[in-house]
XYZ file of C-alpha atoms in Angstrom:
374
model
C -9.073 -7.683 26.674
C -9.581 -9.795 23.757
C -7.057 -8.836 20.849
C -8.695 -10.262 18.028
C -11.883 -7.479 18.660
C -8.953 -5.073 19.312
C -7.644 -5.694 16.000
C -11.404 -5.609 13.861
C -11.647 -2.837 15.992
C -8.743 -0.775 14.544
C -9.598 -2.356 11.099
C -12.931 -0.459 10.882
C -11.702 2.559 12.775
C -8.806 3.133 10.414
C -10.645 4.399 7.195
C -12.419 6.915 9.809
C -9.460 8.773 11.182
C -8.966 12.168 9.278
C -5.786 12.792 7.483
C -5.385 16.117 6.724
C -2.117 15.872 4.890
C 1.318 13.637 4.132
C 3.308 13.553 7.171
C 5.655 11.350 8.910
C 4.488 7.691 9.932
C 5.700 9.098 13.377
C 3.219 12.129 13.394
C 0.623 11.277 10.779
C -2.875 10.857 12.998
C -3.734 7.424 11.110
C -0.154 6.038 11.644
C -0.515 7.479 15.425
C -3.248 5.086 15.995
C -1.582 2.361 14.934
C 1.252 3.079 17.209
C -0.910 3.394 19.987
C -3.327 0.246 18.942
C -0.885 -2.028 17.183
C 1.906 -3.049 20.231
C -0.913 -3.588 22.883
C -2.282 -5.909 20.789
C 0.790 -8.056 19.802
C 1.997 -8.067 23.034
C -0.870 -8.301 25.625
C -1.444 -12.400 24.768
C 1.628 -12.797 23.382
C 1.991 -16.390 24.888
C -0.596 -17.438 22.425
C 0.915 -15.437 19.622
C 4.111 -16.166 18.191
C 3.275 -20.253 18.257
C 0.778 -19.351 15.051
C 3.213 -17.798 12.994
C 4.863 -19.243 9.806
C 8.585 -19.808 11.126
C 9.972 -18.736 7.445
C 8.165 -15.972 7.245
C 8.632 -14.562 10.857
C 12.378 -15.320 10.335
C 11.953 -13.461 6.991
C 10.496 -10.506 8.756
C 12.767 -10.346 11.304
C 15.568 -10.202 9.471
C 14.401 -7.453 7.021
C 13.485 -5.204 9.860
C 16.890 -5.660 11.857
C 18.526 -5.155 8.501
C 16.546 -2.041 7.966
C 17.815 -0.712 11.272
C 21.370 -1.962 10.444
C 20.760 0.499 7.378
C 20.675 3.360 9.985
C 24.094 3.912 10.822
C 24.732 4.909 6.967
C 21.294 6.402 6.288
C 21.854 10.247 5.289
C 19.249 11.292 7.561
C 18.911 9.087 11.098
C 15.661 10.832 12.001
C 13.741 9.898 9.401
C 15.778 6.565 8.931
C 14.461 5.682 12.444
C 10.901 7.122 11.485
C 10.901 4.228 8.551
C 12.141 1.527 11.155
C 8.866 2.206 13.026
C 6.597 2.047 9.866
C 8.114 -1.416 9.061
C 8.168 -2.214 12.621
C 4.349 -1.420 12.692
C 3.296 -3.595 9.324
C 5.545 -6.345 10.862
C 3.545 -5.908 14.281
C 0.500 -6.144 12.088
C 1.440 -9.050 10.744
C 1.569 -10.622 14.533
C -1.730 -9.613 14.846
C -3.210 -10.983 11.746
C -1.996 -14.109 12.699
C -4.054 -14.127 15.867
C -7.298 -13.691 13.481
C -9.713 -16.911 12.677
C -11.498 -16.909 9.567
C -14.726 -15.256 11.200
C -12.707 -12.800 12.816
C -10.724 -11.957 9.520
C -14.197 -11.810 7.846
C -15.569 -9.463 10.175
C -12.508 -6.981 10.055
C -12.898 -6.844 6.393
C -16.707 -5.996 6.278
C -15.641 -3.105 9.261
C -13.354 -1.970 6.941
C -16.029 -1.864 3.797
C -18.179 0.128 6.341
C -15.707 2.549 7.337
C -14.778 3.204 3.486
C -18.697 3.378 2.494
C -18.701 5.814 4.838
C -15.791 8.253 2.993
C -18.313 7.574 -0.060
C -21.298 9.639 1.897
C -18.961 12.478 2.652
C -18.295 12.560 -0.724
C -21.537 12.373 -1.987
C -22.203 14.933 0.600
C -19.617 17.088 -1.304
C -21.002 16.910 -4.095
C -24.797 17.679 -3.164
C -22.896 20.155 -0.925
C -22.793 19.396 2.143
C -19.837 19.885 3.733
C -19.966 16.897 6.201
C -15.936 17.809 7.287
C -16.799 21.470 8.057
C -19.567 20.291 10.002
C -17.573 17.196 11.979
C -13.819 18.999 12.106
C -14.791 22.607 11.903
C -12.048 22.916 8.890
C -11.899 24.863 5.382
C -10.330 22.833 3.658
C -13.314 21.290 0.754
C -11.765 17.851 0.505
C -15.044 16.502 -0.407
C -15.142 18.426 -3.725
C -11.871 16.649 -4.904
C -13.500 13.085 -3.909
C -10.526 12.508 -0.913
C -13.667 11.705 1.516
C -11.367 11.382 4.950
C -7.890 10.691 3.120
C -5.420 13.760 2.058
C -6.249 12.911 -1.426
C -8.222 10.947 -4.181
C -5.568 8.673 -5.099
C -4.767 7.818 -0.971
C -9.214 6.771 -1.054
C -8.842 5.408 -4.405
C -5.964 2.692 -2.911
C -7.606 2.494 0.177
C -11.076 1.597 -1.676
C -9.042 -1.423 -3.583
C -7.087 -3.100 -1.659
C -10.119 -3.230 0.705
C -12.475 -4.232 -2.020
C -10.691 -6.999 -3.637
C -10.912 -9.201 -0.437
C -14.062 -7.774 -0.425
C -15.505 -9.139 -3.444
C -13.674 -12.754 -2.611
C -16.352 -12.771 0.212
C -19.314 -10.985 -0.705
C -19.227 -10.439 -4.351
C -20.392 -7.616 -6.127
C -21.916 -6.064 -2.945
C -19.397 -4.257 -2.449
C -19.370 -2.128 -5.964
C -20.205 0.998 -3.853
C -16.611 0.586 -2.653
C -14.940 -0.733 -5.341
C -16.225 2.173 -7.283
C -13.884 4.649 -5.171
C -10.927 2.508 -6.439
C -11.766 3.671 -9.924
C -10.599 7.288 -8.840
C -6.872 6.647 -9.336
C -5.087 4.701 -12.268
C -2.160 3.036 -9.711
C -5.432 1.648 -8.090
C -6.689 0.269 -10.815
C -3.306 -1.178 -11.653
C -3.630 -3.001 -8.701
C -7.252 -4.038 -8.953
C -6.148 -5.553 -12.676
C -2.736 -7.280 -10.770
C -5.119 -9.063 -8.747
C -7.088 -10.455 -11.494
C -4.594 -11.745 -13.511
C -2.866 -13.131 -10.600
C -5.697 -15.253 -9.376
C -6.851 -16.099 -13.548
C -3.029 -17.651 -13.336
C -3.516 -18.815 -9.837
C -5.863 -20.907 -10.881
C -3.728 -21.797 -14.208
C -6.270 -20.342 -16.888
C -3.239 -19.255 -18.581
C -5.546 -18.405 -21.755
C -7.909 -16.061 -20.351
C -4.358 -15.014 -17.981
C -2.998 -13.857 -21.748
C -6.223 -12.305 -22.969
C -6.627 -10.232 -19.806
C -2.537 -9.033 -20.411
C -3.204 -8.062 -23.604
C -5.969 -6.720 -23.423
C -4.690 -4.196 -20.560
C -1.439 -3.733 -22.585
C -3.290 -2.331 -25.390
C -5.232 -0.191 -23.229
C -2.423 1.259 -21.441
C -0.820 2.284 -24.582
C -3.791 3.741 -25.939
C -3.971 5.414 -22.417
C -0.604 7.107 -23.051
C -0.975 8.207 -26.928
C -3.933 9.988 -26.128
C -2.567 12.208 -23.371
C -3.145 15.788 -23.625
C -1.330 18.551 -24.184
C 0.398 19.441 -20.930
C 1.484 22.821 -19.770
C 4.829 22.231 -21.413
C 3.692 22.024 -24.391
C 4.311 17.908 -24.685
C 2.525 15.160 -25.237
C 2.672 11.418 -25.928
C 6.180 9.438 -24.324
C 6.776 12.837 -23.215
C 3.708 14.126 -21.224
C 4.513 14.986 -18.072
C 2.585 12.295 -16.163
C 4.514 9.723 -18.172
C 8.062 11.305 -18.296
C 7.672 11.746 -13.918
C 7.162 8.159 -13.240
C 9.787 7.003 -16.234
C 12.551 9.579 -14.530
C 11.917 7.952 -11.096
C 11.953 4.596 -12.201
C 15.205 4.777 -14.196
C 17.249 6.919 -12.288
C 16.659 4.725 -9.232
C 17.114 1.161 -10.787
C 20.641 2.560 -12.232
C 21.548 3.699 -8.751
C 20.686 -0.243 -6.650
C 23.755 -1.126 -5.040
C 24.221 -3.610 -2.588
C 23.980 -2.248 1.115
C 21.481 0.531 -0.254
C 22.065 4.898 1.113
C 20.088 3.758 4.348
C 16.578 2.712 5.292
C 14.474 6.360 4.704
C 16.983 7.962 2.835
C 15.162 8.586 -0.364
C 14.187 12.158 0.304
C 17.315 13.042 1.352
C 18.851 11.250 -1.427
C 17.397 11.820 -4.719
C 19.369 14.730 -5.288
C 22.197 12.669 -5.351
C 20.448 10.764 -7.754
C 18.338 13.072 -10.058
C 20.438 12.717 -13.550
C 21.450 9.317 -12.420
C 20.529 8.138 -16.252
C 17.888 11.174 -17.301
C 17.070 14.624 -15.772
C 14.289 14.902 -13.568
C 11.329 17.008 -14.859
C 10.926 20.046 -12.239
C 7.194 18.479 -11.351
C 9.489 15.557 -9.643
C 12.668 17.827 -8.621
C 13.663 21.336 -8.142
C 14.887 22.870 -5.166
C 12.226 23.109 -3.420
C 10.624 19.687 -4.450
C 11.569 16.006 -4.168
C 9.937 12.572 -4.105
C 9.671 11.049 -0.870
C 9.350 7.429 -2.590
C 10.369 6.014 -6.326
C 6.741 5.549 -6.643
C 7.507 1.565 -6.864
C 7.632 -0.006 -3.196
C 10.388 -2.224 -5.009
C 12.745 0.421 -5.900
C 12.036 2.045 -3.122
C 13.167 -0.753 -0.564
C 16.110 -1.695 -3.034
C 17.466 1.942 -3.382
C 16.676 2.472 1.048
C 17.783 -1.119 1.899
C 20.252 -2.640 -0.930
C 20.045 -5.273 -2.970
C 20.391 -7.469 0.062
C 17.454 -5.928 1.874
C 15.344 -6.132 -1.782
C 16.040 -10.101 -1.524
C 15.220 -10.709 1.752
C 11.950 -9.002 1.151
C 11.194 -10.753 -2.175
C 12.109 -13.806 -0.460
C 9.738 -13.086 2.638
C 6.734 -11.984 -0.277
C 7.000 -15.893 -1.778
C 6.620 -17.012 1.142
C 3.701 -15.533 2.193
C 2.081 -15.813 -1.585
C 2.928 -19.558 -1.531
C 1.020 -20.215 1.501
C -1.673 -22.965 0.942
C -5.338 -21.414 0.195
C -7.607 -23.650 1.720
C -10.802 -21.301 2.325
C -12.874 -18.435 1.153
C -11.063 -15.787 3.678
C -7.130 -17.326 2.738
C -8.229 -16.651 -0.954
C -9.735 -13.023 0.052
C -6.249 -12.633 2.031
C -4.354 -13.645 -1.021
C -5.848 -11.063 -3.521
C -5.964 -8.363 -1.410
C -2.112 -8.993 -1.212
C -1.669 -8.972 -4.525
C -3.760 -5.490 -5.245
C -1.628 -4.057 -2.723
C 1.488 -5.709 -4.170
C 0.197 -4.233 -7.892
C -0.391 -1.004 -6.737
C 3.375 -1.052 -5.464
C 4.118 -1.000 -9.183
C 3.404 2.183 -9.725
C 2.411 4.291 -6.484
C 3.858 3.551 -2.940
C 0.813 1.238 -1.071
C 3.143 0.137 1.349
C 4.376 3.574 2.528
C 0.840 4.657 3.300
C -1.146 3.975 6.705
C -4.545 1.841 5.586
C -3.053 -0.481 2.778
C 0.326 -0.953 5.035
C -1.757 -2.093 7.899
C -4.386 -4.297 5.378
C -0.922 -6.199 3.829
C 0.281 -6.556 7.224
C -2.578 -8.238 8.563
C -3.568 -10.430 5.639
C 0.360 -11.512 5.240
C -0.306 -12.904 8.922
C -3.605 -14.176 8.557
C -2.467 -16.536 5.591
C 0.996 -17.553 7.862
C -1.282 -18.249 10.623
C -1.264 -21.610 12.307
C -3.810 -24.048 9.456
C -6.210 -24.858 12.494
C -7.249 -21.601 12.978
């Protein structure tokens, strides 16, 4: 068995597998296949494995995870605590893998990966002509392809799928890959993360000018983006829309509530309640009884409020790292940016929590801490 086709493999088979809906990273049938795929692969040639790693970062990694599962014994609910263990456990397995990749390999898992999303893009189409390509394949009701979700549970899941696949996609190839990119326009927390990544590499490579320009530009944007919401069904608009006052409730309450060992690694389900007034009241479209976030829709808060302040450092720390790693070719750059789109979306959704982008950052973290004469 050769794990470096294993792992391209599972890179273009991953935007293929059909979620029907949010589940558990335990039961979900994208984060199944990554179970299944994802240990035979780091272990099978192991001996020619771990020597390619970045010592920091693998130290880095290490020690977040066993922290995370240190988290356990005080996590409000150990079942899904342990459930989170395994989706960190998988992204740092991916990470292992990366590592194993040479450039043409890493090139050739993207473009698998541009395939499999192009793909989601003729179901859609399909939908919209309609065709119902998932009634035909899956023999199921449910009309995905009218709300643009192609193979995902949703248009925002494609949308951050479609950009933090893109990005490294237009490193390599350019604007061949607009079909793709395209898709990422569907969701604003994508294209928060497709804007991250081009400001990051205008600073990157220290045009700090056209860096400012790009900020502002965006700033002003976003701020005519929120005066001109709509009316929502309550009645409000502006600062207190809805879709603003959801993301402001989570962000605040949860930053007031970072202490240092954290309520334990997947706790934030079972936790917000504990949490929901922390600083302001939770609208009912983010709490009731029935109804609770399962993230702070910010992978940062999110680790900090799971893991503690100490877990949040050890995982900025082990992020540096892996962004400071020297960019000495086409594919490290690619690597780098798709990174950073993942990173961006992280700002405002929960990338990282999610089966493709998890195992994309996972894989490009290890393919830039690989050993430099690969």
């Amino acid at each position: 068995m050769n794990p470096a086709r294993c792992l391209i493999a599972l890179m273009g088979i991953m935007p293929l597998v059909y979620w029907t809906g949010f589940l558990a990273s335990s039961t979900t049938p994208k984060w199944l296949v990554m179970s299944a795929v994802l240990p035979m692969i780091a272990f099978y040639n192991k001996g020619s494995v771990y020597p390619t790693i970045s010592h920091a970062a693998s130290a880095l990694g290490a020690l977040f995870l066993a922290w995370s599962a240190l988290t356990c014994f005080w996590a409000l609910s150990l079942p899904m605590a342990l459930d989170r263990v395994w989706l960190f456990t998988l992204v740092g397995l991916a990470f292992i893998c990366g590592s194993m990749l040479k450039r043409p390999d890493f090139r050739m898992g993207i473009a698998l990966c541009l395939v499999g999303m192009a793909l989601n893009g003729v179901i859609i189409l399909g939908g919209l002509v309609g065709i119902d390509f998932l009634t035909v394949l899956f023999d199921t009701k449910t009309l995905v392809t009218t709300e643009y979700a192609g193979l995902f549970i949703n248009r925002n899941r494609l949308a951050a799928a479609a950009m933090a696949i893109s990005v490294p996609g237009l490193v390599l190839w350019k604007w061949r890959v607009f079909p793709v990119l395209a898709m990422g326009l569907l969701s604003k927390a994508a294209m928060v993360g497709g804007l991250v990544a081009l400001v990051a590499v205008v600073a990157k490579k220290r045009r700090w000018r056209t860096a400012l320009f790009i900020c502002a530009v965006a700033g002003l944007s976003a701020t005519g983006y929120i005066y001109s919401l709509g009316v929502d069904k309550l009645g409000e608009r502006w600062l207190n829309h809805q879709h603003f006052q959801n993301r402001v409730a989570l962000f605040v309450n949860t930053a007031a509530t970072l202490d240092l060992t954290g309520r334990g690694v997947g706790s934030y389900w079972t936790g917000y309640p504990l949490i929901n007034d922390a600083v302001m009241e939770s609208p009912a479209s983010v709490y009731t009884f029935g109804k609770r976030p399962r993230t702070a829709h910010n992978d940062v808060l999110t680790v900090g409020f799971e893991t503690g302040l100490i877990g949040l450092a050890v995982f900025v720390m082990l992020v540096v790292i892996i962004m400071r790693r020297p960019l000495r070719s086409e594919e490290d750059w690619a690597a780098w940016c798709g990174i950073v789109t993942i990173l961006g979306m992280g700002l405002v959704a929960f990338p990282l929590y999610t089966p493709f982008p998890a195992l994309l950052f996972g894989i490009q973290a290890g393919f830039l801490c690989r050993a430099r004469s690969s």
